[in-house]
PDB file of C-alpha atoms in Angstrom:
ATOM      1  CA  LYS A  66      27.957  13.026  13.926  1.00 72.00           C
ATOM      2  CA  PRO A  67      28.953  14.293  10.081  1.00 81.00           C
ATOM      3  CA  GLY A  68      27.904  11.460   7.600  1.00 81.00           C
ATOM      4  CA  THR A  69      25.638   9.320   9.296  1.00 81.00           C
ATOM      5  CA  TYR A  70      22.004   9.346   9.368  1.00 80.00           C
ATOM      6  CA  TYR A  71      20.054  10.578  12.448  1.00 79.00           C
ATOM      7  CA  HIS A  72      18.270   7.386  13.068  1.00 79.00           C
ATOM      8  CA  GLU A  73      21.327   5.554  13.053  1.00 84.00           C
ATOM      9  CA  GLY A  74      21.679   3.876  16.146  1.00 83.00           C
ATOM     10  CA  SER A  75      17.811   3.672  17.029  1.00 83.00           C
ATOM     11  CA  ALA A  76      15.231   2.064  18.639  1.00 83.00           C
ATOM     12  CA  ALA A  77      12.967   2.606  15.050  1.00 82.00           C
ATOM     13  CA  TYR A  78      12.045   0.377  12.184  1.00 86.00           C
ATOM     14  CA  PRO A  79       9.762   0.210   9.756  1.00 90.00           C
ATOM     15  CA  LYS A  80       6.779  -2.615   9.716  1.00 88.00           C
ATOM     16  CA  LEU A  81       7.036  -4.494   6.824  1.00 93.00           C
ATOM     17  CA  ILE A  82       4.666  -6.700   5.100  1.00 91.00           C
ATOM     18  CA  ASN A  83       5.746 -10.744   4.495  1.00 95.00           C
ATOM     19  CA  GLY A  84       9.701  -8.550   4.427  1.00 93.00           C
ATOM     20  CA  GLU A  85       8.500  -6.436   1.845  1.00 95.00           C
ATOM     21  CA  CYS A  86       7.681  -2.891   1.822  1.00 94.00           C
ATOM     22  CA  ALA A  87       4.600  -1.035   1.638  1.00 91.00           C
ATOM     23  CA  ASP A  88       3.936  -0.093  -1.953  1.00 90.00           C
ATOM     24  CA  PRO A  89       3.478   3.868  -1.204  1.00 88.00           C
ATOM     25  CA  LEU A  90       7.488   3.373  -0.253  1.00 91.00           C
ATOM     26  CA  LYS A  91       8.678   0.369  -2.959  1.00 93.00           C
ATOM     27  CA  GLN A  92      10.510   2.933  -4.754  1.00 92.00           C
ATOM     28  CA  ALA A  93      12.002   4.584  -1.417  1.00 93.00           C
ATOM     29  CA  CYS A  94      13.288   1.433  -0.921  1.00 95.00           C
ATOM     30  CA  ASN A  95      15.058   0.202  -3.724  1.00 96.00           C
ATOM     31  CA  ASP A  96      16.994   3.356  -3.885  1.00 95.00           C
ATOM     32  CA  ARG A  97      17.549   3.693  -0.025  1.00 93.00           C
ATOM     33  CA  PRO A  98      20.438   1.049   1.333  1.00 92.00           C
ATOM     34  CA  ASP A  99      18.017   0.146   3.471  1.00 93.00           C
ATOM     35  CA  ALA A 100      14.366  -0.497   3.998  1.00 94.00           C
ATOM     36  CA  LYS A 101      14.360   1.598   7.799  1.00 92.00           C
ATOM     37  CA  THR A 102      15.728   4.168   5.701  1.00 90.00           C
ATOM     38  CA  ALA A 103      13.171   4.220   3.479  1.00 91.00           C
ATOM     39  CA  TYR A 104      10.127   4.469   5.923  1.00 88.00           C
ATOM     40  CA  LEU A 105      11.680   7.368   7.416  1.00 85.00           C
ATOM     41  CA  GLU A 106      13.038   9.511   4.602  1.00 85.00           C
ATOM     42  CA  GLY A 107      11.333   8.688   1.934  1.00 85.00           C
ATOM     43  CA  PRO A 108       9.731   9.833  -0.644  1.00 86.00           C
ATOM     44  CA  ILE A 109       6.434   8.600   0.035  1.00 85.00           C
ATOM     45  CA  SER A 110       4.362   7.708  -3.825  1.00 85.00           C
ATOM     46  CA  CYS A 111       0.935   7.161  -3.468  1.00 78.00           C
ATOM     47  CA  GLY A 112      -0.223   7.769  -7.235  1.00 80.00           C
ATOM     48  CA  ASP A 113      -0.677  11.561  -6.610  1.00 76.00           C
ATOM     49  CA  LYS A 114      -3.539  11.288  -3.912  1.00 74.00           C
ATOM     50  CA  GLY A 115      -1.483  13.396  -1.054  1.00 68.00           C
ATOM     51  CA  TRP A 116      -0.695  11.736   1.868  1.00 63.00           C
ATOM     52  CA  TYR A 117      -0.056  12.357   5.780  1.00 62.00           C
ATOM     53  CA  CYS A 118       1.423  11.873   8.782  1.00 63.00           C
ATOM     54  CA  ARG A 119       0.733  12.201  12.641  1.00 63.00           C
ATOM     55  CA  ILE A 120       2.883  10.862  14.258  1.00 63.00           C
ATOM     56  CA  PHE A 121       1.722   9.662  18.646  1.00 67.00           C
ATOM     57  CA  GLU A 122       3.430  10.027  21.752  1.00 69.00           C
ATOM     58  CA  GLU A 123       4.308   6.438  22.811  1.00 73.00           C
ATOM     59  CA  ASP A 124       5.156   4.819  27.009  1.00 78.00           C
ATOM     60  CA  GLY A 125       8.817   4.138  27.264  1.00 79.00           C
ATOM     61  CA  TRP A 126       9.594   6.553  24.299  1.00 72.00           C
ATOM     62  CA  PRO A 127      11.189  10.210  24.790  1.00 71.00           C
ATOM     63  CA  ALA A 128       9.003  12.419  23.709  1.00 67.00           C
ATOM     64  CA  GLU A 129      11.693  14.672  22.835  1.00 67.00           C
ATOM     65  CA  SER A 130      10.197  18.486  21.283  1.00 63.00           C
ATOM     66  CA  LEU A 131       6.720  16.307  20.518  1.00 60.00           C
ATOM     67  CA  PRO A 132       4.324  17.437  22.317  1.00 62.00           C
ATOM     68  CA  ARG A 133       4.978  21.213  21.703  1.00 60.00           C
ATOM     69  CA  ASP A 134       5.664  20.550  17.617  1.00 58.00           C
ATOM     70  CA  VAL A 135       2.671  18.177  16.820  1.00 57.00           C
ATOM     71  CA  ASN A 136       1.654  17.304  12.763  1.00 55.00           C
ATOM     72  CA  PHE A 137      -1.648  17.625  13.077  1.00 57.00           C
ATOM     73  CA  GLY A 138      -5.063  18.632  15.152  1.00 59.00           C
ATOM     74  CA  GLU A 139      -7.206  15.702  16.272  1.00 63.00           C
ATOM     75  CA  CYS A 140     -10.654  16.728  15.637  1.00 65.00           C
ATOM     76  CA  ASN A 141     -12.257  14.582  18.916  1.00 64.00           C
ATOM     77  CA  LYS A 142     -10.582  17.317  21.670  1.00 67.00           C
ATOM     78  CA  ALA A 143     -11.016  20.824  22.683  1.00 69.00           C
ATOM     79  CA  GLU A 144      -7.222  21.502  22.624  1.00 66.00           C
ATOM     80  CA  SER A 145      -7.560  20.966  18.202  1.00 62.00           C
ATOM     81  CA  PHE A 146      -9.576  24.115  18.382  1.00 62.00           C
ATOM     82  CA  GLU A 147      -8.046  25.672  21.262  1.00 66.00           C
ATOM     83  CA  ASP A 148      -4.842  26.077  20.932  1.00 61.00           C
ATOM     84  CA  ALA A 149      -3.165  28.029  17.948  1.00 60.00           C
ATOM     85  CA  GLY A 150      -0.241  25.711  18.315  1.00 58.00           C
ATOM     86  CA  TYR A 151      -2.686  23.338  17.115  1.00 53.00           C
ATOM     87  CA  ASP A 152      -2.720  22.214  13.298  1.00 50.00           C
ATOM     88  CA  GLN A 153      -6.367  23.431  11.937  1.00 46.00           C
TER      89      GLN A 153
END
């Protein structure tokens, strides 16, 4: 729907620490309309040390396109090395 975020109405929610955004997301929380948008849209600030995100499937949640579009390869699984679709 035009003018809305893709996550509006979803069950996603941020995991806040004592009601506050985590340090790497504090600026995003100040700049965005709410914590959920900040956590999903960023930006994440890690003091120029880089960051990464790993998204896993969870029982009870629709996987959508996740199984075909993982953003990481796990080094403890043979599939990570044998499947050209995994990030290596």
